[in-house]
Coordinates of C-alpha atoms in Angstrom, one line a residue:
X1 CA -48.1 -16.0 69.5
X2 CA -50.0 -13.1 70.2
X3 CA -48.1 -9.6 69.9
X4 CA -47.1 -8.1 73.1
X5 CA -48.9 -5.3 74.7
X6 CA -47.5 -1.9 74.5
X7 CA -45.1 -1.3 77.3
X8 CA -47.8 1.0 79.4
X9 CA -50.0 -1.2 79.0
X10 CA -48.1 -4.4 80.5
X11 CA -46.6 -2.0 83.3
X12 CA -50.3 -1.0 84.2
X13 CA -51.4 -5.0 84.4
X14 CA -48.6 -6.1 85.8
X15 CA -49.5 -6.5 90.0
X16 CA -47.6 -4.2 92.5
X17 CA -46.8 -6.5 94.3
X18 CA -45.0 -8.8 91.9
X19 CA -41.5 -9.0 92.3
X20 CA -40.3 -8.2 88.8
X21 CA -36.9 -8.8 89.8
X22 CA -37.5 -12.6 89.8
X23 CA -38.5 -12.4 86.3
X24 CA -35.1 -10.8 85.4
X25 CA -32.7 -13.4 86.9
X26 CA -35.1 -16.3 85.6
X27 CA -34.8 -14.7 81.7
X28 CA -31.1 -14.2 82.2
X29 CA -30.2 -17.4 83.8
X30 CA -31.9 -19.7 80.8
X31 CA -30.6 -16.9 78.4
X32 CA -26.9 -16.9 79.5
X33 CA -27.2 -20.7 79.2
X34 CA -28.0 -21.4 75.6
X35 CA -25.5 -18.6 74.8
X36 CA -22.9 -20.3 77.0
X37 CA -23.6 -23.2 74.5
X38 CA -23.4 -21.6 71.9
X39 CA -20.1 -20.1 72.3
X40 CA -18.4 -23.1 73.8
X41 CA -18.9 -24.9 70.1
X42 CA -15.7 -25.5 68.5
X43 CA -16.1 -27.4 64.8
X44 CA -13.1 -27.1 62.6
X45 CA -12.8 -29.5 59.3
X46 CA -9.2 -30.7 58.1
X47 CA -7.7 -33.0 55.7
X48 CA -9.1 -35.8 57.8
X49 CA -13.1 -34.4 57.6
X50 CA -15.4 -32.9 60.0
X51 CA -14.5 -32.8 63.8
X52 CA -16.2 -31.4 66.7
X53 CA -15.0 -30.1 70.5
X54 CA -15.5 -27.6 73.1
X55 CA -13.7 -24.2 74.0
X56 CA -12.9 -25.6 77.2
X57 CA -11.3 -28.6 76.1
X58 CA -8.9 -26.9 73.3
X59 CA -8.3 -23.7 75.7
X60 CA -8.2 -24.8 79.0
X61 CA -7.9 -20.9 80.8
X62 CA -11.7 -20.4 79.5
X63 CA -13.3 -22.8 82.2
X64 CA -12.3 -20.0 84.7
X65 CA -15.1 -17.8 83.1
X66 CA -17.5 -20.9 83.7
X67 CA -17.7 -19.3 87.1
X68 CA -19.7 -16.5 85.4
X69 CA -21.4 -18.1 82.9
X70 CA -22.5 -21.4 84.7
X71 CA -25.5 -19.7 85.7
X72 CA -27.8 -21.9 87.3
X73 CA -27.6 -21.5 90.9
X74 CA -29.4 -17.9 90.0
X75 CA -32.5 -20.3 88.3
X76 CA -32.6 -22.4 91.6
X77 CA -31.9 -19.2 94.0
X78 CA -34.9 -17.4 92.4
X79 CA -36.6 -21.2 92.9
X80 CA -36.7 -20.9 96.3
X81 CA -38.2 -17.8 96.7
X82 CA -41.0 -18.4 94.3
X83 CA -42.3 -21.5 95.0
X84 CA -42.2 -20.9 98.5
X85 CA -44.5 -18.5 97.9
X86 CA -46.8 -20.5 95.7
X87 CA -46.9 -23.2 98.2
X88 CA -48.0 -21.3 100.9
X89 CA -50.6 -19.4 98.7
X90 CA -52.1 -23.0 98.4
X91 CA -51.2 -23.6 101.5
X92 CA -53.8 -20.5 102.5
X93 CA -56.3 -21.1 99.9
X94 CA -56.9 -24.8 101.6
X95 CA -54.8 -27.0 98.3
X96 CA -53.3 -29.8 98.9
X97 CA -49.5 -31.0 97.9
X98 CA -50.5 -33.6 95.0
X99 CA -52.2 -31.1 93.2
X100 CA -50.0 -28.4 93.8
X101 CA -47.1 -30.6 92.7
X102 CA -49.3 -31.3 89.6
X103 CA -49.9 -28.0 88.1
X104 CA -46.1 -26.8 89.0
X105 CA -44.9 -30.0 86.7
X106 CA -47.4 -29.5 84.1
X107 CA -45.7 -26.1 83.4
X108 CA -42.6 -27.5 83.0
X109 CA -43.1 -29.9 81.7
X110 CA -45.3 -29.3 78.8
X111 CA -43.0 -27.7 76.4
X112 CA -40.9 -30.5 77.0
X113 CA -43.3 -33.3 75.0
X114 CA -43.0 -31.7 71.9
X115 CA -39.2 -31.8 71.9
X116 CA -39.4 -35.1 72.6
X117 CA -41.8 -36.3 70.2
X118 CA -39.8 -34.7 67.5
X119 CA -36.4 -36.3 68.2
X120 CA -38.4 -39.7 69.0
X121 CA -40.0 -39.6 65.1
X122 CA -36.1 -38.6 64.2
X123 CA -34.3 -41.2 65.9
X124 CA -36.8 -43.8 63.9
X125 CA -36.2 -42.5 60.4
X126 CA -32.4 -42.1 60.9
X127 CA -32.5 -45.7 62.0
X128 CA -34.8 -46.4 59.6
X129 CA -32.1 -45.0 56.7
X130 CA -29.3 -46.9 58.1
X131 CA -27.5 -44.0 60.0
X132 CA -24.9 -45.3 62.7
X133 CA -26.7 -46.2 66.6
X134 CA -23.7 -44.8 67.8
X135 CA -24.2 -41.7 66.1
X136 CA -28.1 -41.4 66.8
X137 CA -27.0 -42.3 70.2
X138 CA -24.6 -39.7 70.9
X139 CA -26.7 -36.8 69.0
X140 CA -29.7 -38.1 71.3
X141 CA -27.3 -37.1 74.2
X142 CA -26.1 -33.8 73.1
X143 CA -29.7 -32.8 72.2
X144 CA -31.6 -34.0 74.9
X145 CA -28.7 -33.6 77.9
X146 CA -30.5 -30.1 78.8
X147 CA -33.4 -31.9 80.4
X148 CA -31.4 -32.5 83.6
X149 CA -32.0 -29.4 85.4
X150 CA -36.1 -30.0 84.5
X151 CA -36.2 -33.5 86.7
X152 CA -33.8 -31.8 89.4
X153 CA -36.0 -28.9 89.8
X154 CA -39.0 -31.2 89.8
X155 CA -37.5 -33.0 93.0
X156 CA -36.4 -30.0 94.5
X157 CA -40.1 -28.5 94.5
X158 CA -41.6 -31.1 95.6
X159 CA -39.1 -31.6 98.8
X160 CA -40.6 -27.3 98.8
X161 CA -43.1 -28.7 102.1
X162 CA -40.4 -30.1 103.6
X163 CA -37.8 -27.6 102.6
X164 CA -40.1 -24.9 104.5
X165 CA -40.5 -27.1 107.4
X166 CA -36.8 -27.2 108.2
X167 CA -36.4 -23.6 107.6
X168 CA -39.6 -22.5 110.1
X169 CA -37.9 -25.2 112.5
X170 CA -34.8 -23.2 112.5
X171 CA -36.1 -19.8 113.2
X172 CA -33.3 -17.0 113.2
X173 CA -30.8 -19.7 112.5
X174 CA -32.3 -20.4 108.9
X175 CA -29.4 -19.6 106.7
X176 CA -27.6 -22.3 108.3
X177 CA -29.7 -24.8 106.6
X178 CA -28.4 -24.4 103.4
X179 CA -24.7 -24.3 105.1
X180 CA -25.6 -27.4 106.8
X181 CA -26.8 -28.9 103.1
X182 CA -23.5 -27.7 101.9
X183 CA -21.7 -29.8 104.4
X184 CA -23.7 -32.5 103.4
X185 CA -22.9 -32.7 99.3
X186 CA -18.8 -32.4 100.6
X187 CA -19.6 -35.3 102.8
X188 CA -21.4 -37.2 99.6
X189 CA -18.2 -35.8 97.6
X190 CA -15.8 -37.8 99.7
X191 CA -17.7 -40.7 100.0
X192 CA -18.1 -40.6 96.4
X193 CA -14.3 -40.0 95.5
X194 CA -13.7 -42.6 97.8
X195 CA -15.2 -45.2 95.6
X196 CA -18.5 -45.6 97.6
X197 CA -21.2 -47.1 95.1
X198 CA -23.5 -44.3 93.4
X199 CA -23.5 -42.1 96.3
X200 CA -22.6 -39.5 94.2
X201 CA -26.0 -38.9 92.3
X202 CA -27.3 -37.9 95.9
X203 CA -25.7 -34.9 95.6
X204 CA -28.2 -34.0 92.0
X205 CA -30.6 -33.2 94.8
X206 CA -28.0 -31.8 97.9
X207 CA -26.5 -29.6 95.3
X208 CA -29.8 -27.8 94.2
X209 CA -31.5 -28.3 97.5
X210 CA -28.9 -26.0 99.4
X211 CA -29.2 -22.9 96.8
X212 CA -32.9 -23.4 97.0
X213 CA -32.9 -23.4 100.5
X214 CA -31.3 -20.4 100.2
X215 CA -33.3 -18.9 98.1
X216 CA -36.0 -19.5 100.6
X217 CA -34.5 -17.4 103.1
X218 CA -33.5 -14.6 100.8
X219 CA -37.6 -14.3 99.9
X220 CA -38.2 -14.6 103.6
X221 CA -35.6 -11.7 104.5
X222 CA -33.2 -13.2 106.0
X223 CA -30.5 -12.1 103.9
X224 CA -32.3 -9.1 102.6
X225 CA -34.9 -6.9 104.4
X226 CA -36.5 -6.2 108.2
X227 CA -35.0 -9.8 109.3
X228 CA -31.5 -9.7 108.0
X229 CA -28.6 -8.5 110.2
X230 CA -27.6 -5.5 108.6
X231 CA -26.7 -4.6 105.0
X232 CA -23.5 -7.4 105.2
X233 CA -25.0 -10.1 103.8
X234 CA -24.6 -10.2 100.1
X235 CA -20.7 -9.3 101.1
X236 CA -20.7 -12.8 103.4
X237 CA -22.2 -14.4 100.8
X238 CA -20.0 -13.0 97.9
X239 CA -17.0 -13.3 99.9
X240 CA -17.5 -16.6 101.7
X241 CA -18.6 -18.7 98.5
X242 CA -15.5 -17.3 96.6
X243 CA -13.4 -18.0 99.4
X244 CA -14.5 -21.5 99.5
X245 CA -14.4 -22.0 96.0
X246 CA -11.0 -21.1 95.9
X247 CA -10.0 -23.6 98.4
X248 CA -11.8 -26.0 96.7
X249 CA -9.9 -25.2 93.3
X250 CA -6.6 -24.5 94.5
X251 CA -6.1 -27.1 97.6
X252 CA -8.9 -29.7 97.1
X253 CA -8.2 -31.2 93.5
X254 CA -11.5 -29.4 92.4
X255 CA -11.9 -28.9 88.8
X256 CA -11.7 -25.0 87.7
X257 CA -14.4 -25.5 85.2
X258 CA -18.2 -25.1 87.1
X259 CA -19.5 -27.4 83.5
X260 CA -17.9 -30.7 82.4
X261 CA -15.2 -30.8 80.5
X262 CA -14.7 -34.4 78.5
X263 CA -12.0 -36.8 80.1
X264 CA -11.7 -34.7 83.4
X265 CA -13.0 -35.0 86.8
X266 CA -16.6 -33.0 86.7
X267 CA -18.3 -30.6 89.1
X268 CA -21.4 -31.2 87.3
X269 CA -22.3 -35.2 87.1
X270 CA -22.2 -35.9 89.6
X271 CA -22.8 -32.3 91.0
X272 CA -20.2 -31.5 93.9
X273 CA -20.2 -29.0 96.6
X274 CA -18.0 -26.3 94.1
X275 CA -21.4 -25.8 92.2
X276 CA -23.0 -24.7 96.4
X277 CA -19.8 -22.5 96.5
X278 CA -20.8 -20.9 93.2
X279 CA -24.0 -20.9 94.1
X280 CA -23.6 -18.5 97.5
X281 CA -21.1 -16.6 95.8
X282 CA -23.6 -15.8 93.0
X283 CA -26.6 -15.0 94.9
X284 CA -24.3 -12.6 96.7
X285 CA -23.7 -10.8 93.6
X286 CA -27.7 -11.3 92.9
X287 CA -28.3 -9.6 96.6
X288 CA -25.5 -6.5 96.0
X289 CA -27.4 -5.5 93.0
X290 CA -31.1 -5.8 93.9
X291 CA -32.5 -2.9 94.7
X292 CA -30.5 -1.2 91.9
X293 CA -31.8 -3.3 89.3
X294 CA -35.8 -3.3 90.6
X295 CA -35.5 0.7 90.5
X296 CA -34.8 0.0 86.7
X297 CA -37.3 -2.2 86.1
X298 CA -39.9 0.1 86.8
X299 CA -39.6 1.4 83.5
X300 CA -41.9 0.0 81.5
X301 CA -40.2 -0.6 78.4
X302 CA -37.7 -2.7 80.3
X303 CA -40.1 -4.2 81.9
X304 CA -41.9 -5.5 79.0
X305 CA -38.2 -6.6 77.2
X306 CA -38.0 -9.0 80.5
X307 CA -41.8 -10.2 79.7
X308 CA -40.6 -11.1 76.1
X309 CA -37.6 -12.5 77.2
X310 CA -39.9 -15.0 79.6
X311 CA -41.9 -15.7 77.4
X312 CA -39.7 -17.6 75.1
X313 CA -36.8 -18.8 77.1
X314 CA -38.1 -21.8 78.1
X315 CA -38.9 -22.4 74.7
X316 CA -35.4 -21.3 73.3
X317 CA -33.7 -23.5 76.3
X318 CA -35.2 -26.6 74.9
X319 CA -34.6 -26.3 71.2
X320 CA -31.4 -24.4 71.1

């Protein structure tokens, strides 16, 4: 990889009009990620050999900071607002929605092949020598388990047409979409604690849909700018997600951990309305300190920290 340009230089090339404040929350929300991984590891050897758990598991008051470092609302948030944009720019320049859909999962998804390749060819020689299936099986999980959030944000962009077609219907009354998709994951939670077939798994798309959808409206400003109603709506946000996560934690038998925890109920697999909760909470935090943090990045040696960041996180999220 080439060496980056001096920070002037990326500042000058860099087009006014590009929201550099999208590029931010997309670094940090892959960054916080593989370091949330990293510092959930537990490994600890004893008379009996090597063994292997998670801080949440052996310290059970660390899954309330999940509600900070579960971070990937912010990814699908800033989702919304960007490939709303890029659909409608192909939209303008006369594309079409197969080809559209192409190119966005080309990007994703070519870093992806090499990972894959590589544990393929690993899984055959560790076979090959004899190692437990078990063992190839469960490192295959741990390694590969990442790639979830890839196929999830690959469904949710290309639902983006009709994601935009529901908000346009709406009119003024847009944020209630991703309220109303809200409703819709509790309803799928119910059905799903009830005992009602794989039901559940609908909610891997209702989940992401609704922070998308919001994310729509926030680049549309709706929550932010000419069209919102006021300055309140980061505090409604903020305020209203944490309110409902709370009930959701204290009164509705809601895990307090926003990741899995092993042998507990999980707010991630199936995905349940807590993660939307989070998710509005979070982007009201992501609202409060926007205009703050874009006044920052118009220095250009921040600027071009957040372009080195991008550049690699993808990259680092796969591998780490």
């Amino acid at each position: 990889m080439r060496p980056l340009a001096s920070p002037a230089a990326l500042d000058a090339a860099t087009p006014g009009d590009r929201d550099r404040y999208l590029d931010l929350l997309r670094a940090l929300a892959l960054a916080v990620v593989v370091f949330g991984h990293w510092l959930t590891a537990v490994v600890w050897v004893d008379g009996d050999g090597l063994h292997a758990s998670t801080l949440l598991e052996r310290l059970p008051a660390s899954r309330w900071a999940t509600w900070v470092v579960q971070i990937m609302p912010v990814f699908f948030l800033v989702g919304g607002v960007v490939n709303a944009r890029s659909w409608r720019s192909v939209l303008a320049r006369g594309g079409d929605w197969p080809t559209w859909v192409r190119a966005r999962a080309t990007r994703l998804l070519r870093p992806v092949l090499p990972l894959l390749w590589v544990w393929a060819v690993l899984c055959a020689g560790l076979a090959a020598a004899g190692l437990d299936p078990a063992l190839v099986r469960q490192g295959s999980l741990a390694a590969l388990v990442a790639l979830w959030f890839i196929a999830v944000y690959l469904l949710v962009i290309a639902a983006t047409p009709a994601a935009l077609a529901m908000h346009a219907r709406a009119g003024r009354w847009s944020p209630a979409v991703p309220v109303a998709l809200g409703v819709a994951a509790a309803g799928v939670d119910v059905a799903h604690l009830a005992g009602v077939g794989v039901v559940g798994f609908a909610n891997f798309f209702l989940v992401w849909a609704a922070v998308h959808q919001l994310g729509i409206c926030w680049g549309d400003g709706f929550l932010q700018g000419p069209r919102a109603q006021g300055s309140k709506a980061p505090w409604v946000l903020l305020g209203g997600g944490l309110g409902v996560l709370i009930v959701l934690v204290g009164w509705g038998g809601y895990p307090a951990s926003m990741v899995g925890v092993d042998g507990l109920r999980s707010n991630t697999f199936p995905p349940s309305v807590a993660l939307v909760a989070l998710g509005f909470a979070q982007a009201g935090v992501v609202l409060a300190v926007a205009d703050g943090a874009r006044r920052r990045l118009a220095s250009p040696r921040l600027w071009r920290g957040v372009i080195a960041v991008n550049l690699v996180a993808m990259t680092v999220y796969l591998w780490h």
